[in-house]
Tab-separated table of C-alpha atoms in Angstrom:
chain	number	residue	atom	x	y	z
A	1	MET	CA	-13.171	1.037	77.421
A	2	SER	CA	-16.697	2.272	77.141
A	3	ASN	CA	-19.131	-0.252	75.710
A	4	THR	CA	-20.483	2.437	73.392
A	5	GLU	CA	-18.193	3.795	70.724
A	6	TRP	CA	-18.312	7.492	69.962
A	7	TRP	CA	-20.046	7.059	66.600
A	8	GLN	CA	-22.871	5.239	68.408
A	9	ARG	CA	-23.410	8.137	70.828
A	10	GLY	CA	-24.787	10.492	68.214
A	11	PRO	CA	-23.664	13.849	66.872
A	12	ILE	CA	-21.003	15.909	68.644
A	13	ASP	CA	-22.306	19.390	69.478
A	14	GLY	CA	-20.770	22.165	67.429
A	15	VAL	CA	-19.315	19.848	64.775
A	16	PRO	CA	-20.680	20.128	61.214
A	17	ALA	CA	-22.349	16.992	59.864
A	18	LEU	CA	-19.605	16.294	57.306
A	19	LEU	CA	-16.971	16.334	60.058
A	20	GLN	CA	-18.830	14.081	62.511
A	21	PRO	CA	-16.836	10.965	61.490
A	22	VAL	CA	-13.577	12.843	62.108
A	23	ALA	CA	-14.744	14.027	65.527
A	24	HIS	CA	-15.923	10.523	66.424
A	25	ILE	CA	-12.624	8.839	65.559
A	26	LEU	CA	-10.525	11.475	67.332
A	27	LEU	CA	-12.576	11.052	70.493
A	28	GLN	CA	-12.440	7.260	70.162
A	29	VAL	CA	-8.650	7.304	69.841
A	30	ARG	CA	-8.347	9.670	72.817
A	31	ASP	CA	-10.315	7.206	74.945
A	32	SER	CA	-8.947	3.924	73.599
A	33	VAL	CA	-5.203	4.404	73.223
A	34	PRO	CA	-4.387	4.953	76.912
A	35	GLU	CA	-6.421	1.916	77.910
A	36	LEU	CA	-4.885	-0.326	75.260
A	37	ALA	CA	-1.326	0.881	75.834
A	38	ALA	CA	-1.548	0.486	79.624
A	39	SER	CA	-1.293	-3.304	79.352
A	40	LEU	CA	1.935	-3.243	77.321
A	41	THR	CA	5.251	-3.991	78.968
A	42	LEU	CA	8.155	-1.646	78.236
A	43	PRO	CA	9.719	-4.142	75.778
A	44	GLU	CA	6.348	-4.565	74.015
A	45	TRP	CA	5.835	-0.787	73.961
A	46	ASN	CA	9.208	-0.276	72.250
A	47	ALA	CA	9.272	-3.433	70.122
A	48	ARG	CA	9.948	-2.977	66.432
A	49	PRO	CA	8.770	-6.222	64.812
A	50	ALA	CA	10.238	-6.640	61.338
A	51	GLY	CA	11.915	-3.247	61.806
A	52	VAL	CA	8.705	-1.209	61.701
A	53	ALA	CA	8.074	1.735	64.022
A	54	SER	CA	7.146	0.867	67.604
A	55	SER	CA	3.790	1.416	69.278
A	56	ALA	CA	5.506	4.046	71.412
A	57	PHE	CA	6.534	5.973	68.310
A	58	HIS	CA	3.038	5.896	66.841
A	59	VAL	CA	1.387	7.116	70.033
A	60	ARG	CA	3.913	9.961	70.357
A	61	HIS	CA	3.552	10.773	66.648
A	62	ILE	CA	-0.268	10.895	66.434
A	63	THR	CA	-0.717	14.313	68.083
A	64	GLY	CA	1.692	15.969	65.667
A	65	VAL	CA	0.170	14.217	62.672
A	66	ILE	CA	-3.293	15.448	63.585
A	67	ASP	CA	-2.009	18.969	64.237
A	68	ARG	CA	-0.312	19.066	60.825
A	69	LEU	CA	-3.342	17.619	59.032
A	70	PHE	CA	-5.575	20.316	60.493
A	71	ALA	CA	-3.076	23.011	59.500
A	72	TYR	CA	-3.078	21.680	55.925
A	73	ALA	CA	-6.899	21.444	55.939
A	74	ARG	CA	-7.042	25.141	56.889
A	75	GLY	CA	-4.725	25.907	53.960
A	76	GLU	CA	-1.895	26.932	56.282
A	77	GLN	CA	1.798	26.218	56.073
A	78	LEU	CA	3.461	24.577	59.035
A	79	SER	CA	4.732	26.936	61.717
A	80	ASP	CA	8.246	26.938	63.125
A	81	ALA	CA	6.837	25.355	66.297
A	82	GLN	CA	5.276	22.526	64.271
A	83	PHE	CA	8.552	21.874	62.462
A	84	ALA	CA	10.407	21.857	65.777
A	85	ALA	CA	7.912	19.396	67.267
A	86	LEU	CA	8.215	17.171	64.211
A	87	LYS	CA	11.973	16.856	64.714
A	88	HIS	CA	11.401	15.422	68.221
A	89	GLU	CA	8.547	13.013	67.441
A	90	GLY	CA	10.850	10.120	66.683
A	91	ALA	CA	12.870	10.480	69.898
A	92	GLU	CA	12.653	7.465	72.175
């Protein structure tokens, strides 16, 4: 991982000031998740301690969650494609 987190690198061009924290965390997740997940074994990746969702599920789920949140933020209803994607997010 980079030694400098995105919020420490300054403003993201083209992003309004109020949305800078959102842009920073999305970029941080994009950079950090692959590096952190790379060290997991397949059993660790799919483990469900205490019955909670696995790391694999959460990583697969995050893209759809963000897509839906942005649709809601724009005042839109979910599209048929978004509903279809949602049905497959939990697939192992």
